[in-house]
Coordinates of C-alpha atoms in Angstrom, one line a residue:
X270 CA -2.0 -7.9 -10.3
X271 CA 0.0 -5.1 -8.5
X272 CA 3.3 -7.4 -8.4
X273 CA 3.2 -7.9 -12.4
X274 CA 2.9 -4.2 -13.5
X275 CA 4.3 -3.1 -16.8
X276 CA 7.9 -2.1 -17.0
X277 CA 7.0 1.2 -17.9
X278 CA 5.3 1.8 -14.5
X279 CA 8.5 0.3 -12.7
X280 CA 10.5 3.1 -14.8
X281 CA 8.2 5.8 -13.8
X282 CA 7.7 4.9 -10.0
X283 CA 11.9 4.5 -9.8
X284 CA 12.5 8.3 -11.0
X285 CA 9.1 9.1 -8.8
X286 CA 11.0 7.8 -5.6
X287 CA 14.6 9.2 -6.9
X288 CA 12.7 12.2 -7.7
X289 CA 11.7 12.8 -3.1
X290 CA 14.8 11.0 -2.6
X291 CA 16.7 13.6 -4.0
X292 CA 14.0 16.4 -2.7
X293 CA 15.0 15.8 1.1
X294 CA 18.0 18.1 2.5
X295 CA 19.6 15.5 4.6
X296 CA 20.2 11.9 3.2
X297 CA 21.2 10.7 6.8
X298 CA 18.5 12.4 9.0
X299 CA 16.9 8.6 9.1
X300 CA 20.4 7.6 10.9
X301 CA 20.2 10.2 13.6
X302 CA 16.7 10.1 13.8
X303 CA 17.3 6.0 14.8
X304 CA 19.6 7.3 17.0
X305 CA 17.6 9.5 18.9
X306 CA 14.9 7.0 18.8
X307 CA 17.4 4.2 20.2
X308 CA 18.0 7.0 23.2
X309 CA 14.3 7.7 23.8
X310 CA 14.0 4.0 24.4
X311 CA 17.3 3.9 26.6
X312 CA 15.6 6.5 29.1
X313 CA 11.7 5.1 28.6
X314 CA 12.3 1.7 29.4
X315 CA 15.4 2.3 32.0
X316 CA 14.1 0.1 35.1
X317 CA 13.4 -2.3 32.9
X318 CA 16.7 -2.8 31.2
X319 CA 19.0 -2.1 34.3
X320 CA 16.9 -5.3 35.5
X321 CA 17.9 -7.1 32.7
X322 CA 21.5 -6.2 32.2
X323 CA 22.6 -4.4 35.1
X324 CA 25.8 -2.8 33.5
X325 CA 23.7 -0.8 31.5
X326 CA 23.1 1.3 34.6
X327 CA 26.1 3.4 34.1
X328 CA 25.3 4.4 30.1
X329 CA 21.9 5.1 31.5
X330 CA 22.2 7.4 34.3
X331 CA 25.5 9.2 31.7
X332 CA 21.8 10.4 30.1
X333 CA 19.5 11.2 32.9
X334 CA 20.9 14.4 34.3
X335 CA 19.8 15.8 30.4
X336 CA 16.7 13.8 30.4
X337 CA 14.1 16.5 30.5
X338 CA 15.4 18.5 28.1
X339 CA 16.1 15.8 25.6
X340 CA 12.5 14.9 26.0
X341 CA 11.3 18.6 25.8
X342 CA 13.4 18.8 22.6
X343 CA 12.4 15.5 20.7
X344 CA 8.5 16.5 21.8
X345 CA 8.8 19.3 19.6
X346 CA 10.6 17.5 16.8
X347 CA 8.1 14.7 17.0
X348 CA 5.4 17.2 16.6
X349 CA 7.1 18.6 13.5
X350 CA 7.5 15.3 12.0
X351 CA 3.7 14.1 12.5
X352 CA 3.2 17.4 10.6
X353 CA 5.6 17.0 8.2
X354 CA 3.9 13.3 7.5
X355 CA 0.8 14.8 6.8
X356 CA 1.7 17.3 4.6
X357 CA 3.8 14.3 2.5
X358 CA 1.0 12.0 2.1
X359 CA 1.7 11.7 -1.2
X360 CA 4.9 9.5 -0.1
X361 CA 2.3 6.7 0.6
X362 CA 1.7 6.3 -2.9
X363 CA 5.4 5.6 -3.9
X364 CA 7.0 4.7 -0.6
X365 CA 4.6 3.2 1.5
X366 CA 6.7 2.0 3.8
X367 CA 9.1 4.6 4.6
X368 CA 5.5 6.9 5.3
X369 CA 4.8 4.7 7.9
X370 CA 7.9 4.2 9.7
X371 CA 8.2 8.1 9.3
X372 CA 4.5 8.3 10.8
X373 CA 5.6 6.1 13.5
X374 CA 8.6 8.2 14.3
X375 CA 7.0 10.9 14.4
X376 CA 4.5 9.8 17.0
X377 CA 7.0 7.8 19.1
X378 CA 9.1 10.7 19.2
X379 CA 6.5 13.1 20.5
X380 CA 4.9 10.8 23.2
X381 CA 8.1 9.7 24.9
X382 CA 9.3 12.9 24.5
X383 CA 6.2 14.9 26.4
X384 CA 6.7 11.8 28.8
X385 CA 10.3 12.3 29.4
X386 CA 10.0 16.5 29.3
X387 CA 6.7 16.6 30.9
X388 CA 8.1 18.9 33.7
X389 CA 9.7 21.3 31.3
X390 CA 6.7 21.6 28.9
X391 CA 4.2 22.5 31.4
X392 CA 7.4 25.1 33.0
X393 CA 7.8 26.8 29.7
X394 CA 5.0 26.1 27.0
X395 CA 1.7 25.0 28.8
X396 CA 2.0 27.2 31.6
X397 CA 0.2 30.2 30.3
X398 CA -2.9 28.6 30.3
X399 CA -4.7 26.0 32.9
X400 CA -6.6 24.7 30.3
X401 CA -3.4 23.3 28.6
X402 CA -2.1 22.3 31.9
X403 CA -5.1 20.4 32.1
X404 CA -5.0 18.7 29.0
X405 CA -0.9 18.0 29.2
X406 CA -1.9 16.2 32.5
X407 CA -4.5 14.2 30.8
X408 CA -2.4 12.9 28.1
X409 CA 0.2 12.0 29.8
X410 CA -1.9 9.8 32.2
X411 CA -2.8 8.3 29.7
X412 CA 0.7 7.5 28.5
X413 CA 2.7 6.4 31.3
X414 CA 0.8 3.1 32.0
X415 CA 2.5 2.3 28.6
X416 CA 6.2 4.3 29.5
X417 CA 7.9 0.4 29.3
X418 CA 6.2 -1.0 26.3
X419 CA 6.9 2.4 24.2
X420 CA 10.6 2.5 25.2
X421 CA 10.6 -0.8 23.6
X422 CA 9.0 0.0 20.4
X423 CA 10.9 3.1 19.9
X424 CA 14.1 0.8 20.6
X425 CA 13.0 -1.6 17.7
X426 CA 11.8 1.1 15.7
X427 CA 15.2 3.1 16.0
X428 CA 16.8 0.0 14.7
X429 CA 14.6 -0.1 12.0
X430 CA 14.6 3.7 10.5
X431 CA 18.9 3.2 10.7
X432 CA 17.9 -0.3 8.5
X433 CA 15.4 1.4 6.4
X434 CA 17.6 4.5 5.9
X435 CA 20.1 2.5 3.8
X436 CA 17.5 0.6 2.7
X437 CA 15.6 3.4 0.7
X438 CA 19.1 4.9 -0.4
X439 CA 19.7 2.4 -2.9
X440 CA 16.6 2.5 -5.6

């Protein structure tokens, strides 16, 4: 059964997941990468939390004046990071977990961020072509139904990767 391996195999998955633990250049970059995903979800699902608690209008709207460029600057970095998941498949074999939640981060990060810097992605990236414009315009159609219910998730999730960050420090 996978839960009774030999202790051997313990010992070699433990320095396995030391081993990429140790390999990645910024120990904290799940913390601001929580943080980042906690302000995606801020800005995503705004009408819906000023509803809810109406004092959170003022942190809110502190954030909207920088709105598109945040979100033209995470869509980018979410891109990167679906890459940089793909390339380290391997880190489903060890860490399972932490792939998924990077996966997910990755993908969170890059749809609310071409939602939220839609305007400034088609200005200065997607511009030089129709066809892009074209395309841009169909994804994000098919995003924004969903703006509310992704803010959420990348609320939870942010909470999450700032758990899971301290989580997969101590092996």
């Amino acid at each position: 059964m996978w839960w009774r391996r030999p202790q051997a195999v313990l010992k070699y998955h433990r320095n396995i997941v030391r081993y990429l633990i140790k390999k990645e250049r910024n120990p904290m970059s799940g913390l601001i990468t929580g943080l980042v995903l906690l302000a995606l979800g801020a800005l995503a699902a705004a009408s819906s939390l000023v509803a809810r608690r109406p004092d959170a209008k003022a942190y809110i709207e502190l954030m909207i004046p920088y709105q598109g460029w945040f979100g033209f600057i995470t869509c980018l970095w979410g891109v990167w990071i679906i890459i940089s998941a793909i390339i380290n498949l391997n880190w489903f074999g060890y860490v399972p977990v932490w792939w998924l939640t990077y996966l997910a981060t990755g993908v969170l990060i890059a749809s609310l961020g071409l939602l939220l810097g839609y305007a400034l992605l088609t200005k200065y990236i997607l511009n030089h072509s129709a066809e892009a414009v074209q395309r841009g315009e169909q994804i994000r159609a098919i995003i924004v139904p969903y703006q509310t219910m992704l803010g959420y998730a990348a609320i939870v999730l942010g909470l999450w990767t700032i758990v899971a960050t301290f989580l997969y420090r101590i092996v």
